[in-house]
Backbone as numpy.savetxt, mean C-alpha at the origin, in Angstrom:
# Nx Ny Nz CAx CAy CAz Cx Cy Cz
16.83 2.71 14.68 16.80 1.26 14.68 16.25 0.79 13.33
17.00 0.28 12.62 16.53 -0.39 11.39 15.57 -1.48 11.20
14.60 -1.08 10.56 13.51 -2.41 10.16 13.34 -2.84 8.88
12.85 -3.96 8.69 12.89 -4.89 7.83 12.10 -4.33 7.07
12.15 -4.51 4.73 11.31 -3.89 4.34 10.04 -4.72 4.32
10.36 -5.74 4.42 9.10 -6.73 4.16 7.87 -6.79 5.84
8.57 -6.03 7.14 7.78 -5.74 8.02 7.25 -4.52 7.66
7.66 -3.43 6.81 6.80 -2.12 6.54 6.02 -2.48 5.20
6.29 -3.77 4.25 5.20 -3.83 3.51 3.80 -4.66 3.99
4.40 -5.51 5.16 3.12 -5.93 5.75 2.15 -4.90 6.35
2.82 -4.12 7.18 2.49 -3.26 7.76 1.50 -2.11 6.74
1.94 -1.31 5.19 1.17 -1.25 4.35 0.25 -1.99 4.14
0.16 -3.19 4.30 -0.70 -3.68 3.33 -2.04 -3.92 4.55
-1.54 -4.35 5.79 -2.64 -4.22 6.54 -3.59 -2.43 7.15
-2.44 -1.69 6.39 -2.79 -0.03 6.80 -3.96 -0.25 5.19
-3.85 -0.91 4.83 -4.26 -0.35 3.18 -5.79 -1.54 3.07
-6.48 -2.56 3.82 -7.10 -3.09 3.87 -8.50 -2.39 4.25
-8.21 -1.70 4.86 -10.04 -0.90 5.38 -10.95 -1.05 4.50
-11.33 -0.45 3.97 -12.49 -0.36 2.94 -14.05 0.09 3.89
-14.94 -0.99 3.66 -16.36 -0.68 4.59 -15.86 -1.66 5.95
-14.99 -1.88 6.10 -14.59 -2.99 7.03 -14.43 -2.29 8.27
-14.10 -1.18 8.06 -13.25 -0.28 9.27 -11.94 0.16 8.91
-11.31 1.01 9.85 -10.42 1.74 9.39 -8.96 0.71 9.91
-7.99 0.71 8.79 -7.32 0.07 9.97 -6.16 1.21 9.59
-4.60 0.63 10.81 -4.15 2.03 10.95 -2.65 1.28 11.22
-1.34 1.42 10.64 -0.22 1.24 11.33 0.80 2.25 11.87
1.38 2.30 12.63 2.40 3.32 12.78 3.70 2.37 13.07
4.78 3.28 12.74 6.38 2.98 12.86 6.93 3.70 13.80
7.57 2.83 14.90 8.44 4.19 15.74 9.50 4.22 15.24
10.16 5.85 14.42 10.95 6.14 14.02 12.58 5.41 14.72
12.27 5.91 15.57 13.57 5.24 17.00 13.55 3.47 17.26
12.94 3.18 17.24 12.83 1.58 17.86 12.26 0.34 16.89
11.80 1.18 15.27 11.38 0.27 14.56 10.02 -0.68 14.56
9.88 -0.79 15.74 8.50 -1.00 16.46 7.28 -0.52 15.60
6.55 -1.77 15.14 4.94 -1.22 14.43 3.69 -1.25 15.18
3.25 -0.56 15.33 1.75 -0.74 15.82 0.55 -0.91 14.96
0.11 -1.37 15.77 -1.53 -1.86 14.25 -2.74 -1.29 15.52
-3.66 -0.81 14.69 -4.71 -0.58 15.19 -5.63 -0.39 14.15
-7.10 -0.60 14.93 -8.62 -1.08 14.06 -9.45 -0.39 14.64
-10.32 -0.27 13.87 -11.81 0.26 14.45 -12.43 -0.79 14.20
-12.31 -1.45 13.63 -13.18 -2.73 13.06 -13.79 -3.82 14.67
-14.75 -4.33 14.92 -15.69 -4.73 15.85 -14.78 -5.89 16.59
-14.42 -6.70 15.41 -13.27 -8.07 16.26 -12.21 -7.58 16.04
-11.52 -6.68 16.29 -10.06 -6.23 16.16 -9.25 -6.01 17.34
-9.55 -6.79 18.18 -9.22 -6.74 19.34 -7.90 -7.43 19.29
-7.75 -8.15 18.74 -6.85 -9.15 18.83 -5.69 -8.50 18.05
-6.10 -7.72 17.39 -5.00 -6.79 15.86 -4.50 -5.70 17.27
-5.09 -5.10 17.88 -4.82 -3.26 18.26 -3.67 -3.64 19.50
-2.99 -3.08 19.06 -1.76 -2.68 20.28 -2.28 -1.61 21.08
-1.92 -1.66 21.88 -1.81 -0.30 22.78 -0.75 0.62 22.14
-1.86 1.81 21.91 -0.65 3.10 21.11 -0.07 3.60 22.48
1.44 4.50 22.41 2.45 5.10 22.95 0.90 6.24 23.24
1.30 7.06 24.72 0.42 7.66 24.50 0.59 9.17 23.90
2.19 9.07 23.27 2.44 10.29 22.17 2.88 9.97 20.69
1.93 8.83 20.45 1.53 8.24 19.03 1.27 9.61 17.87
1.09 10.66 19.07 0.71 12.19 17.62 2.24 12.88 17.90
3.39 12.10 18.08 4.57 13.18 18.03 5.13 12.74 16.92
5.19 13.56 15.79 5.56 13.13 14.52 7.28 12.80 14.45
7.82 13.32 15.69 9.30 12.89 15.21 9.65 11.68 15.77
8.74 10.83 16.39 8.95 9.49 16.71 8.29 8.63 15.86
6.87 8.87 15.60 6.08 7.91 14.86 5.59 8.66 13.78
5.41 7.42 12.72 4.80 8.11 11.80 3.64 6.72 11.47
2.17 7.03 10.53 1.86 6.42 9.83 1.90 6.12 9.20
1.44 5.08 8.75 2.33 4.55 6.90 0.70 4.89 5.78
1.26 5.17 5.03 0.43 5.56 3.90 -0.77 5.23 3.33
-1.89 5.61 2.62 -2.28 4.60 1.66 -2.09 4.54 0.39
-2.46 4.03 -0.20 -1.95 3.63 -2.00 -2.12 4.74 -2.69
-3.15 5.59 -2.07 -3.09 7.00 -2.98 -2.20 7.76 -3.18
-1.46 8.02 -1.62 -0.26 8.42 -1.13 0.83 8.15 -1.74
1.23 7.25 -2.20 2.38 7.09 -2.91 1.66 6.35 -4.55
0.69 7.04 -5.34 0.62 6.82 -5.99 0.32 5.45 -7.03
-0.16 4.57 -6.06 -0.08 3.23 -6.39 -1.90 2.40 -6.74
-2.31 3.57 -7.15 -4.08 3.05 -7.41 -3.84 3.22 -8.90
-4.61 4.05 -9.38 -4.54 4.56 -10.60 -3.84 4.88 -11.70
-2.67 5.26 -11.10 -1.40 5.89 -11.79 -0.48 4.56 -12.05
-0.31 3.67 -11.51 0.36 2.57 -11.27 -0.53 1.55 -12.73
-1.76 1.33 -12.23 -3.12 0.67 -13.19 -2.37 1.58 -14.68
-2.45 2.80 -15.03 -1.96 3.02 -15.86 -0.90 2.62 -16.42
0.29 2.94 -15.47 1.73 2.72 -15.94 2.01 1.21 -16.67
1.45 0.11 -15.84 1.35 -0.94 -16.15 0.94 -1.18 -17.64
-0.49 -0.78 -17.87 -1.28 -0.34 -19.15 -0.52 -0.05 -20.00
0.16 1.14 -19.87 1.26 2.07 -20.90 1.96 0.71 -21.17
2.93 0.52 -20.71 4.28 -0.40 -20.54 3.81 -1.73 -21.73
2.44 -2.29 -20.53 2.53 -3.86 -21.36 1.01 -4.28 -22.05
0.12 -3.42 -21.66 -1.09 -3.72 -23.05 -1.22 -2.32 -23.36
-0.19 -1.84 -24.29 -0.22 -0.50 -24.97 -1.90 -0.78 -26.21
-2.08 -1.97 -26.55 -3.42 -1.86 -27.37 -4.74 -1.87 -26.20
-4.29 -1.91 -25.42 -5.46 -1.54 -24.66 -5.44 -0.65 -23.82
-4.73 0.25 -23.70 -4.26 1.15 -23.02 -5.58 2.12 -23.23
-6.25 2.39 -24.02 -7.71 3.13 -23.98 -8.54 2.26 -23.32
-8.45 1.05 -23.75 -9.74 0.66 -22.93 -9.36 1.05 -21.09
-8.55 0.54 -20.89 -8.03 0.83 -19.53 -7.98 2.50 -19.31
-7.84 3.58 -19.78 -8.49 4.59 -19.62 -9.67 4.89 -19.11
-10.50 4.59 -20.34 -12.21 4.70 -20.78 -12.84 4.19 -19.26
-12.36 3.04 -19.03 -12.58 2.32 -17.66 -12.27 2.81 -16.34
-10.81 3.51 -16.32 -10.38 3.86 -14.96 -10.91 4.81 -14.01
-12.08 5.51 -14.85 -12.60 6.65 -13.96 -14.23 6.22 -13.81
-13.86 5.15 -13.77 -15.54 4.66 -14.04 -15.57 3.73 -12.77
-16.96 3.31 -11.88 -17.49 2.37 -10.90 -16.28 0.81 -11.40
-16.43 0.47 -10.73 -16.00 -1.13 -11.10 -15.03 -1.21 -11.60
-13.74 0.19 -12.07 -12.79 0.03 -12.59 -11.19 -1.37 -12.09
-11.29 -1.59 -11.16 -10.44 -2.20 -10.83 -10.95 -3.66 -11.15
-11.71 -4.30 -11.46 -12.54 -5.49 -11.34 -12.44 -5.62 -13.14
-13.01 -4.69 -13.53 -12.80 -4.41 -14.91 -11.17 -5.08 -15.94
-10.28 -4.36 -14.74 -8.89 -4.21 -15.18 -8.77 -5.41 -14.59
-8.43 -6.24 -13.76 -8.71 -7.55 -13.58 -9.03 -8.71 -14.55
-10.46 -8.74 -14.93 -10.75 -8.90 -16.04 -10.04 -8.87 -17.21
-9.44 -7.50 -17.77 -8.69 -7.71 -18.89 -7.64 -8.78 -18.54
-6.68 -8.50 -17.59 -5.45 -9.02 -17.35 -5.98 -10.46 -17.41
-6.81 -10.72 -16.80 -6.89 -12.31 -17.04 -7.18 -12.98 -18.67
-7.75 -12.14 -19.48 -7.97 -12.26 -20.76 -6.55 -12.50 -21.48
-5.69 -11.50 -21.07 -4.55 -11.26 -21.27 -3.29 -12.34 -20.71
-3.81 -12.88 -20.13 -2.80 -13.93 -18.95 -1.83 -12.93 -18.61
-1.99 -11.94 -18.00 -1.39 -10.99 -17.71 -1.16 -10.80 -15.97
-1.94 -11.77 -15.52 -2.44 -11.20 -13.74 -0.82 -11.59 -12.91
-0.40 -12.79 -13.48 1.14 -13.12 -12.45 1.93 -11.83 -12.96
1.77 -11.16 -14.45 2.77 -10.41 -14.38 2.76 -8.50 -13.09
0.97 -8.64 -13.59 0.52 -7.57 -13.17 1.41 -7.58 -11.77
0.74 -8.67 -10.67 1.22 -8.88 -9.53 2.62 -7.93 -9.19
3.45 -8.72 -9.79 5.31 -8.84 -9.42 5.61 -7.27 -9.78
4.86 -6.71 -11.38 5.33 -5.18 -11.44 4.59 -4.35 -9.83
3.18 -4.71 -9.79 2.54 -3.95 -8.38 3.44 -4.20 -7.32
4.30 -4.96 -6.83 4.63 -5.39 -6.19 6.14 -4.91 -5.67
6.46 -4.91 -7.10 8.32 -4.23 -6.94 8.00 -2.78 -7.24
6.66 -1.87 -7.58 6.31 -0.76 -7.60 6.38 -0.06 -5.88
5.63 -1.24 -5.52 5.07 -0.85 -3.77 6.51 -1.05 -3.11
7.26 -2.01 -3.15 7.87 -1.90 -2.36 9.44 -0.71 -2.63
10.09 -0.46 -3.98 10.37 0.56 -4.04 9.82 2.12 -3.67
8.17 2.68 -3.54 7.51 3.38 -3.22 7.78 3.26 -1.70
7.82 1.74 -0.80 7.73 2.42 0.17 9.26 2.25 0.82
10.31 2.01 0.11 11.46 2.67 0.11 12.00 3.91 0.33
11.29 4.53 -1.09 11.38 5.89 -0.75 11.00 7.02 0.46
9.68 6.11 0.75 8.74 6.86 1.92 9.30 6.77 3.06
10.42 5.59 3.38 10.73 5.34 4.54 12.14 6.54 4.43
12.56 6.99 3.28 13.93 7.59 3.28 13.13 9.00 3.79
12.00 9.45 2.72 11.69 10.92 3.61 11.45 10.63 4.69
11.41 9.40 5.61 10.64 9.98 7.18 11.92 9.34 8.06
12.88 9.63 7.55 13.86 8.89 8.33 13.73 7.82 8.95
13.27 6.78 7.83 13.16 5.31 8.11 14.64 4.69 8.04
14.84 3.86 8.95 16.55 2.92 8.37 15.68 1.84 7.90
16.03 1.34 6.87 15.18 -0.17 6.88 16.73 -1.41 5.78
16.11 -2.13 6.47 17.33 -3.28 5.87 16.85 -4.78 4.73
17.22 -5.34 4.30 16.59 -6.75 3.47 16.20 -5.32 1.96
């Protein structure tokens, strides 16, 4: 059953929110397209579906990723770097393995009036990335 890509990038993006917040969690049923969301988080009551109770059979469901997973933290922060502030492409180095790096890089881009562009490349990065991800897991997806 084919799903929409813009329901598996929501679906990322709320799998990709946790932090100290709690964990949060989506799955896709391979067959029915169907997402589930689930939280550990205290008011998440209102977010958690009731999982299938063979949510661990990998040839029906799968979870969707996080940004590490398909490469979209660091490597991405770079690529961007490379591409469109090649003169700062060290500083954005020097920075990336350091506390506060993302806040940092932020920072530049806004120096740069760079942040609408940053956006749209992160953006058509993620959702080609999770293109691909949906082709290895035998995702159909449509739009």
């Amino acid at each position: 059953m084919p799903i929409s890509i813009k329901d598996i990038v929501e679906a990322f993006e709320f799998a990709n929110t946790g932090g100290n917040m709690g964990e949060f969690l989506a799955f896709v049923c391979k067959r029915t397209g169907k997402i589930y969301y689930q939280t550990d988080f205290p008011d998440g009551a209102e977010v958690n579906d009731e999982l299938p109770d063979d949510i661990d059979d990998e040839e029906k469901y799968v979870a969707l990723p996080d940004k590490g997973e398909l490469r979209l933290g660091k490597p991405l922060v770079l690529d961007f770097a490379r591409e469109f502030l090649p003169d700062n492409f060290d500083d954005v180095c020097y920075f990336s393995d350091r506390r506060g790096a993302y806040p940092k890089f932020k920072a530049l881009l806004a120096r740069r009036g760079a942040i609408d562009h940053w956006h749209a490349f992160e953006a058509k990065a993620t959702e080609q990335a999770l293109r691909d991800w949906c082709a290895l897991h035998s995702i159909e997806i449509v739009g």
